[in-house]
Coordinates of C-alpha atoms and ligand atoms in Angstrom, one line a residue:
M666 CA -10.0 223.1 36.8
T667 CA -11.6 222.2 39.9
R668 CA -14.6 222.0 39.9
I669 CA -17.8 222.1 42.7
G670 CA -20.1 219.5 42.1
G671 CA -17.5 217.7 39.7
M672 CA -18.8 214.2 40.1
G673 CA -21.9 215.5 42.1
E674 CA -19.7 215.8 45.0
L675 CA -18.9 218.9 47.1
F676 CA -16.0 218.3 48.2
G677 CA -13.0 217.7 45.5
T678 CA -8.8 216.5 45.9
N679 CA -8.5 219.9 47.4
G680 CA -11.9 220.8 49.9
V681 CA -14.4 222.5 48.4
R682 CA -13.7 224.7 45.4
G683 CA -15.0 227.4 43.0
I684 CA -16.0 230.9 42.1
A685 CA -16.8 232.9 44.7
N686 CA -20.3 234.2 45.6
E687 CA -21.7 231.8 42.3
E688 CA -20.4 228.4 42.9
L689 CA -18.7 229.2 46.4
T690 CA -21.5 231.2 48.8
A691 CA -21.6 232.8 52.6
E692 CA -24.1 230.3 53.1
M693 CA -22.6 227.3 52.1
A694 CA -19.4 228.8 53.9
L695 CA -21.4 229.1 56.9
N696 CA -22.6 225.5 57.0
L697 CA -19.5 223.8 56.4
G698 CA -18.3 226.3 59.5
R699 CA -21.2 224.5 61.2
V700 CA -19.3 220.8 59.5
I701 CA -16.2 221.1 61.1
G702 CA -17.2 222.4 64.5
T703 CA -19.7 219.6 64.6
M704 CA -16.6 217.5 64.0
R705 CA -14.3 218.7 66.1
K706 CA -15.6 219.8 69.2
G707 CA -13.0 223.0 71.3
R708 CA -10.9 225.3 69.0
I709 CA -10.8 226.1 65.5
A710 CA -8.0 227.8 63.7
V711 CA -9.2 229.3 61.0
A712 CA -6.9 231.4 57.8
T713 CA -7.1 232.8 54.5
D714 CA -5.4 233.9 51.5
A715 CA -5.0 237.1 50.4
R716 CA -8.5 236.6 47.7
I717 CA -11.2 239.8 47.6
S718 CA -13.7 236.7 48.3
S719 CA -11.7 235.3 51.4
Q720 CA -12.4 238.0 54.5
M721 CA -16.3 237.1 53.4
L722 CA -16.1 233.6 53.5
K723 CA -14.1 233.6 56.9
C724 CA -16.2 235.2 58.6
A725 CA -19.1 232.9 57.2
V726 CA -17.2 230.2 58.4
L727 CA -16.2 231.2 61.5
A728 CA -20.3 232.3 62.4
G729 CA -20.9 228.8 61.2
I730 CA -18.2 227.2 63.7
T731 CA -19.0 229.3 66.6
S732 CA -23.1 228.6 66.0
V733 CA -22.4 225.1 66.8
G734 CA -20.8 225.7 70.0
S735 CA -17.1 225.5 68.7
D736 CA -14.3 228.1 69.8
A737 CA -12.6 229.3 66.7
I738 CA -9.2 231.5 66.8
D739 CA -8.6 234.0 63.6
L740 CA -5.3 233.5 62.5
A741 CA -5.4 236.7 59.5
I742 CA -4.3 235.8 56.0
A743 CA -1.3 233.2 56.3
P744 CA 0.1 230.3 53.8
T745 CA -1.8 226.8 53.7
P746 CA 1.5 225.4 55.2
S747 CA 1.5 228.1 58.0
L748 CA -1.9 227.4 59.3
Q749 CA -1.4 223.8 59.2
Y750 CA 1.9 223.9 60.9
Y751 CA 0.2 226.3 64.0
V752 CA -3.0 223.3 64.1
K753 CA 0.0 220.2 64.5
E754 CA 2.2 222.8 67.0
T755 CA -0.7 223.5 69.5
N756 CA -3.6 221.7 70.7
V757 CA -6.6 223.2 68.4
S758 CA -8.8 220.3 67.4
G759 CA -8.5 221.4 63.6
G760 CA -8.0 224.1 61.1
V761 CA -10.0 225.7 57.6
I762 CA -7.8 227.5 55.3
V763 CA -10.0 229.7 52.9
T764 CA -8.0 229.7 49.7
A765 CA -8.0 228.5 45.8
S766 CA -4.0 228.3 46.0
H767 CA -3.0 228.1 42.1
N768 CA -7.0 229.0 40.6
P769 CA -7.1 232.3 38.6
R770 CA -8.6 235.3 40.5
E771 CA -12.3 234.6 41.0
Y772 CA -12.2 231.2 42.5
N773 CA -12.1 230.5 46.4
G774 CA -11.7 227.0 48.0
I775 CA -12.4 225.9 51.8
K776 CA -10.0 222.7 52.7
F777 CA -10.3 221.4 56.0
V778 CA -7.2 220.1 58.2
H779 CA -6.9 217.2 60.6
S780 CA -5.8 217.5 64.6
D781 CA -2.3 216.7 63.4
G782 CA -2.0 219.2 60.4
T783 CA -2.6 217.5 57.6
E784 CA -5.2 217.7 55.3
F785 CA -8.2 215.5 55.7
T786 CA -8.3 212.2 54.2
R787 CA -11.5 211.2 51.6
E788 CA -12.9 209.2 54.3
M789 CA -13.3 212.7 56.6
D790 CA -14.2 214.8 53.8
E791 CA -16.4 211.6 53.1
E792 CA -17.9 212.3 56.7
S793 CA -18.4 216.5 56.0
E794 CA -20.0 216.0 53.1
R795 CA -22.6 213.8 54.7
I796 CA -22.8 216.6 57.5
Y797 CA -23.5 218.8 55.3
K798 CA -26.0 217.6 52.8
S799 CA -28.0 215.9 56.4
K800 CA -27.6 219.2 58.0
E801 CA -27.2 217.4 61.3
F802 CA -25.2 219.9 62.9
R803 CA -24.4 219.8 66.4
T804 CA -26.5 222.5 68.4
A805 CA -26.0 225.5 71.3
R806 CA -27.8 227.4 73.5
W807 CA -27.6 231.1 73.9
N808 CA -25.3 230.2 76.8
E809 CA -22.9 227.8 74.6
V810 CA -22.0 229.8 71.3
G811 CA -18.4 229.0 70.5
Q812 CA -15.7 232.1 70.9
I813 CA -13.8 233.7 68.6
F814 CA -10.1 234.5 69.7
S815 CA -7.3 236.2 67.3
G816 CA -3.5 234.4 66.7
E817 CA -0.8 234.8 64.9
C818 CA 0.9 232.1 62.8
N819 CA 3.5 232.4 60.6
R820 CA 5.9 233.8 63.4
L821 CA 5.5 230.5 64.9
Y822 CA 6.3 228.7 61.4
I823 CA 9.1 231.0 60.2
D824 CA 10.8 230.1 63.4
G825 CA 9.7 226.5 62.4
V826 CA 11.2 226.5 59.0
K827 CA 14.5 227.9 60.7
E828 CA 14.9 225.0 62.9
R829 CA 14.9 222.4 60.3
V830 CA 17.3 224.3 57.8
D831 CA 21.1 225.2 58.3
V832 CA 20.9 229.1 59.1
E833 CA 24.1 229.7 59.6
L834 CA 25.4 227.5 56.4
I835 CA 22.9 229.4 54.2
A836 CA 23.8 232.9 56.2
S837 CA 27.1 232.2 55.5
R838 CA 26.7 232.2 51.4
K839 CA 25.3 236.0 51.5
F840 CA 22.8 234.4 48.6
R841 CA 20.7 237.0 47.0
V842 CA 18.1 236.1 46.5
V843 CA 14.7 237.3 44.4
V844 CA 11.0 236.3 45.6
D845 CA 8.0 236.8 43.8
C846 CA 5.1 236.1 46.3
G847 CA 2.2 236.3 43.5
N848 CA 1.0 239.5 45.9
G849 CA -0.5 236.4 48.1
A850 CA -0.4 234.9 51.1
A851 CA 3.7 234.3 50.9
C852 CA 3.9 237.9 51.5
F853 CA 3.5 237.0 55.2
T854 CA 6.3 234.8 55.1
S855 CA 8.6 234.4 52.4
P856 CA 10.3 237.8 51.9
Q857 CA 11.0 237.3 56.3
L858 CA 12.1 233.9 56.1
L859 CA 15.1 234.5 53.6
K860 CA 16.0 237.6 55.3
E861 CA 16.2 236.1 58.0
L862 CA 18.2 233.3 57.0
G863 CA 20.8 235.8 56.1
C864 CA 19.9 236.6 52.4
E865 CA 20.0 239.7 50.6
V866 CA 16.2 239.7 49.5
I867 CA 14.6 240.9 46.5
S868 CA 11.1 241.0 47.0
I869 CA 8.6 241.5 44.1
N870 CA 4.4 241.2 43.8
A871 CA 4.6 241.5 47.6
H872 CA 1.8 243.2 48.5
P873 CA -1.7 240.4 48.7
D874 CA -4.0 241.9 46.3
G875 CA -6.5 239.3 45.8
S876 CA -6.7 241.8 42.3
F877 CA -3.9 239.1 41.0
P878 CA -2.3 242.6 39.4
Q879 CA 0.7 241.4 37.8
R880 CA 0.4 237.3 37.6
N881 CA -1.8 234.9 37.7
P882 CA -1.5 233.0 40.7
E883 CA 0.0 229.4 39.2
P884 CA 4.0 229.7 39.4
E885 CA 4.3 228.3 36.0
E886 CA 6.9 229.4 33.6
K887 CA 4.6 231.5 31.5
N888 CA 3.7 233.2 34.6
V889 CA 6.6 233.6 36.0
G890 CA 8.9 235.9 32.9
F891 CA 9.5 239.0 35.5
L892 CA 10.9 237.6 38.0
K893 CA 13.6 235.9 35.3
E894 CA 13.9 239.4 34.4
V895 CA 14.1 240.4 37.6
V896 CA 17.0 237.3 38.5
K897 CA 18.7 238.8 35.7
Q898 CA 18.8 242.4 35.8
V899 CA 20.2 242.4 39.7
S900 CA 22.5 239.2 39.5
A901 CA 20.6 237.0 41.8
D902 CA 21.9 233.4 42.6
L903 CA 17.9 232.3 42.4
G904 CA 14.8 233.5 42.1
V905 CA 11.4 232.1 44.0
A906 CA 8.2 231.9 42.8
H907 CA 4.9 231.0 44.9
D908 CA 1.3 229.9 43.9
G909 CA -1.5 231.6 46.2
D910 CA -1.1 230.1 49.2
A911 CA 2.5 229.5 49.3
D912 CA 2.6 225.8 49.2
R913 CA 4.1 225.7 46.4
A914 CA 7.6 227.1 45.1
T915 CA 9.0 227.0 41.6
F916 CA 11.9 228.3 40.5
V917 CA 14.9 230.8 38.8
D918 CA 18.5 229.7 38.6
E919 CA 20.8 232.6 38.9
K920 CA 21.1 233.4 34.5
G921 CA 16.9 233.3 34.8
N922 CA 15.9 230.1 33.2
F923 CA 13.4 228.5 34.9
I924 CA 13.6 224.8 36.9
S925 CA 11.4 222.6 35.8
E926 CA 9.2 221.3 38.8
D927 CA 10.2 217.8 38.1
V928 CA 13.9 218.6 37.8
M929 CA 13.3 220.6 41.1
L930 CA 11.6 217.5 42.6
A931 CA 14.6 215.2 41.5
L932 CA 17.2 217.5 43.3
M933 CA 15.4 217.7 46.3
A934 CA 14.7 213.9 46.0
K935 CA 18.7 213.2 45.8
Y936 CA 19.3 215.4 48.4
Y937 CA 17.1 214.0 51.1
V938 CA 18.2 210.1 50.2
K939 CA 21.8 211.0 50.5
M940 CA 21.4 212.9 53.8
N941 CA 19.1 209.8 55.1
G942 CA 21.4 207.1 53.5
G943 CA 18.5 205.7 51.4
G944 CA 14.8 205.1 51.5
K945 CA 11.6 205.8 50.1
V946 CA 11.2 208.9 47.8
V947 CA 6.8 209.1 47.1
T948 CA 5.6 210.5 44.3
P949 CA 2.2 210.4 41.9
V950 CA 2.4 208.4 38.7
S951 CA 2.7 211.3 36.6
S952 CA 6.3 212.6 37.9
S953 CA 8.6 212.5 35.5
K954 CA 10.4 209.3 35.4
C955 CA 14.1 211.9 36.2
V956 CA 12.5 211.8 39.5
E957 CA 13.1 208.0 40.1
N958 CA 16.1 207.6 38.2
A959 CA 17.7 210.6 40.4
V960 CA 16.2 208.1 43.8
K961 CA 17.8 205.1 43.0
E962 CA 21.2 206.5 41.7
A963 CA 21.6 208.0 45.5
G964 CA 20.6 204.6 46.8
G965 CA 16.9 205.3 47.5
E966 CA 13.5 203.1 46.3
I967 CA 10.3 205.5 44.8
V968 CA 6.8 204.6 45.2
Y969 CA 4.8 205.9 42.5
T970 CA 0.5 207.4 44.3
A971 CA -2.5 208.5 42.1
V972 CA -2.7 211.5 41.5
G973 CA -3.5 214.5 44.5
S974 CA -1.1 215.9 47.2
P975 CA -3.5 214.0 50.0
V976 CA -2.9 210.3 48.7
V977 CA 1.1 211.2 48.5
V978 CA 1.0 212.0 52.2
K979 CA -1.3 209.4 53.1
V980 CA 1.2 206.6 51.6
M981 CA 4.2 208.6 52.6
K982 CA 2.7 208.1 56.4
E983 CA 1.9 204.4 55.5
T984 CA 5.6 204.3 54.3
N985 CA 7.9 206.1 56.5
A986 CA 9.2 208.3 53.8
V987 CA 12.1 210.5 53.6
F988 CA 10.7 212.7 50.9
G989 CA 7.8 213.1 48.7
G990 CA 6.1 215.5 46.3
E991 CA 4.3 216.6 42.7
G992 CA 5.8 217.9 39.6
N993 CA 4.2 221.1 40.0
G994 CA 6.2 222.5 42.9
G995 CA 4.8 220.8 45.6
L996 CA 7.7 219.7 47.4
I997 CA 7.4 217.8 51.0
F998 CA 9.6 217.3 54.0
P999 CA 7.8 214.9 56.5
E1000 CA 10.2 216.1 59.5
F1001 CA 9.4 219.3 59.7
Q1002 CA 5.5 218.4 58.3
L1003 CA 3.4 216.3 56.2
T1004 CA 2.0 219.3 53.6
R1005 CA 3.2 220.8 50.8
D1006 CA 5.7 223.6 51.9
G1007 CA 6.3 225.9 49.7
A1008 CA 8.5 228.3 52.3
M1009 CA 10.4 225.0 53.3
S1010 CA 11.3 224.6 49.9
A1011 CA 12.9 228.1 48.8
A1012 CA 15.0 227.2 52.4
K1013 CA 15.8 223.6 50.9
V1014 CA 16.7 224.2 48.1
L1015 CA 19.3 227.5 49.3
E1016 CA 20.5 224.7 52.5
L1017 CA 21.4 222.1 48.9
M1018 CA 22.8 225.2 47.0
A1019 CA 25.3 226.3 50.3
S1020 CA 26.5 222.5 50.9
E1021 CA 27.1 222.2 48.0
K1022 CA 28.8 225.2 47.2
K1023 CA 27.6 225.2 43.3
P1024 CA 25.5 227.3 41.6
I1025 CA 22.0 225.8 41.4
S1026 CA 22.5 226.1 37.2
E1027 CA 25.4 223.7 37.7
L1028 CA 23.2 221.4 40.3
V1029 CA 20.2 220.9 38.3
K1030 CA 22.8 220.0 35.0
D1031 CA 23.1 216.6 37.2
I1032 CA 19.9 216.2 36.6
P1033 CA 18.7 213.9 32.8
K1034 CA 17.0 215.9 30.7
Y1035 CA 13.7 214.4 29.4
Y1036 CA 10.6 215.4 27.5
T1037 CA 7.7 215.6 28.5
L1038 CA 4.4 216.6 26.2
K1039 CA 0.3 216.3 27.3
E1040 CA -2.9 216.0 24.6
K1041 CA -6.6 215.7 26.1
L1042 CA -9.0 212.7 24.5
P1043 CA -12.7 213.5 24.8
C1044 CA -14.1 209.9 27.3
K1045 CA -17.7 209.6 28.7
D1046 CA -17.2 205.9 29.2
K1047 CA -14.1 205.2 31.8
Q1048 CA -15.2 201.7 33.0
K1049 CA -14.7 201.1 29.3
L1050 CA -11.2 202.9 28.3
L1051 CA -10.1 200.9 31.8
T1052 CA -10.9 197.6 31.2
G1053 CA -9.6 198.3 27.3
L1054 CA -6.2 199.4 28.9
K1055 CA -6.5 196.7 31.5
E1056 CA -6.5 194.1 28.2
E1057 CA -3.9 196.4 25.7
F1058 CA -1.1 196.6 28.6
P1059 CA -1.4 194.0 31.0
E1060 CA 2.1 195.2 33.1
A1061 CA 1.1 198.2 33.3
N1062 CA 0.8 200.2 36.7
F1063 CA -2.4 200.9 37.3
T1064 CA -2.5 203.0 39.9
D1065 CA -4.2 205.8 38.4
G1066 CA -5.3 205.1 35.5
A1067 CA -2.7 203.6 33.4
R1068 CA 1.1 203.9 33.0
V1069 CA 3.1 201.8 30.4
D1070 CA 6.7 201.8 31.4
Y1071 CA 9.0 202.1 28.5
E1072 CA 13.2 201.7 28.5
D1073 CA 13.5 205.1 27.4
G1074 CA 9.9 206.6 28.1
W1075 CA 6.7 206.1 29.6
I1076 CA 3.3 206.6 28.9
L1077 CA 0.2 207.5 31.0
I1078 CA -3.4 207.1 30.0
R1079 CA -5.3 208.5 32.7
P1080 CA -9.1 210.1 32.7
S1081 CA -9.9 212.9 34.8
G1082 CA -12.0 212.7 38.6
T1083 CA -14.2 215.7 37.2
E1084 CA -14.7 215.9 33.4
P1085 CA -15.0 213.4 30.2
I1086 CA -11.6 213.8 29.3
V1087 CA -8.8 212.2 29.4
R1088 CA -5.1 212.9 30.0
V1089 CA -2.1 211.1 27.8
F1090 CA 1.2 211.8 29.2
A1091 CA 4.2 211.0 27.2
E1092 CA 7.4 211.6 28.2
A1093 CA 11.6 210.3 26.5
K1094 CA 14.8 211.4 26.5
S1095 CA 14.6 213.0 22.8
P1096 CA 11.7 215.0 21.1
V1097 CA 10.5 212.3 18.8
R1098 CA 10.1 209.5 20.8
A1099 CA 7.5 211.1 22.9
E1100 CA 6.1 212.0 20.0
E1101 CA 6.2 208.7 18.9
L1102 CA 4.7 207.4 22.8
L1103 CA 2.1 210.0 22.8
K1104 CA 1.0 209.5 19.0
N1105 CA 0.9 205.1 20.4
G1106 CA -1.0 206.3 23.8
M1107 CA -3.5 208.0 22.2
K1108 CA -4.0 205.2 19.3
S1109 CA -4.6 203.0 22.3
V1110 CA -7.7 205.0 23.7
E1111 CA -9.3 205.8 20.1
K1112 CA -9.5 202.5 19.3
I1113 CA -10.5 201.7 22.8
L1114 CA -13.0 203.9 22.8
G1115 CA -14.1 203.4 19.1
Ligands
LIG10 MG1 -1.4 225.8 46.4

């Protein structure tokens, strides 16, 4: 769980996040508004997810921005990628999204967006934090106070997605799709987009409700049982589920089976490498080997990064990658925008199904199955662990923790950035081998930490 004050810092890997009205208060939101208003003169776009505390925090952010002399555009409720696309496509100087993404009900968060539509980099967050702590806000006299305008970004976003997929091809297949908006920001985009792609759409959890009455906002398998059931009941071709701010999407096949996020990442990566006749695919070291296999098989190259979407985006930019993403349903389509994008994922999966003329369960079969195991161990001395790992596994990849690759699998030993724990991941083609690798990894940690 991302927490405010992790490692004594305000900004974590996803901006500022914490329990609303306790760890993330209206006063903090006001000052964060002042921070971005100080850093980005001109107009700043602000949108929120559908959480109970989002309106309160947004109003404070708007007050902060205008109090230092910048103008604000209130875009109401929108998915994070919709706000980001608006910032990229219009001449605003930055953006703010009020969201806690996939976190539980009580959380909220504030994340800043750069004028090109990408999330703030680590360096920009550090500068934000410096201004926040020193309170070196810009000042504005009474007649220089900014104004608040109303705007709308979801129409622009839906049109933007449609411009980058083969709408005619998708529409020709008359797919039946069930979309689970999870009562989040996706309610305002995904059902409408799918309808405009010529699909027969059955929406569930499609009214915004920050109490998340039906399921947890994280669209992982254990939370989408209802979606699996509905897909079977209505004989749909595909089921789609979003997280609270719809920058992620997970999928259910026509038989009602959940498709592992890593498998979908591999499938899409392969599609993009084929389409581009090669190219680089960027993904964190925690991603399944099935991604690397699929990319190499299609004639592409894999580039591993540390864990977290901002670093994936940064490396995609630097390497001019054709595709990127995380093994949690966060897929990044660089020809559209350099951010995780849930609705674009749904549209591209339909395009793939339409162009291959195969049901999604058949397409998934081409991706080899791996077994992944995860375990946590206490770790108070990260430096000692990393030094020990370098001695024990000199050949490992140390991009983020230590990833050790074997012929038939790999282990990743990665200390947490926010908690005194170390995570051990193991993956192999058989459950027995995965178990064996996991045990070896845990033994190494115990040996090093004593
Ligand atoms: Mg999210």
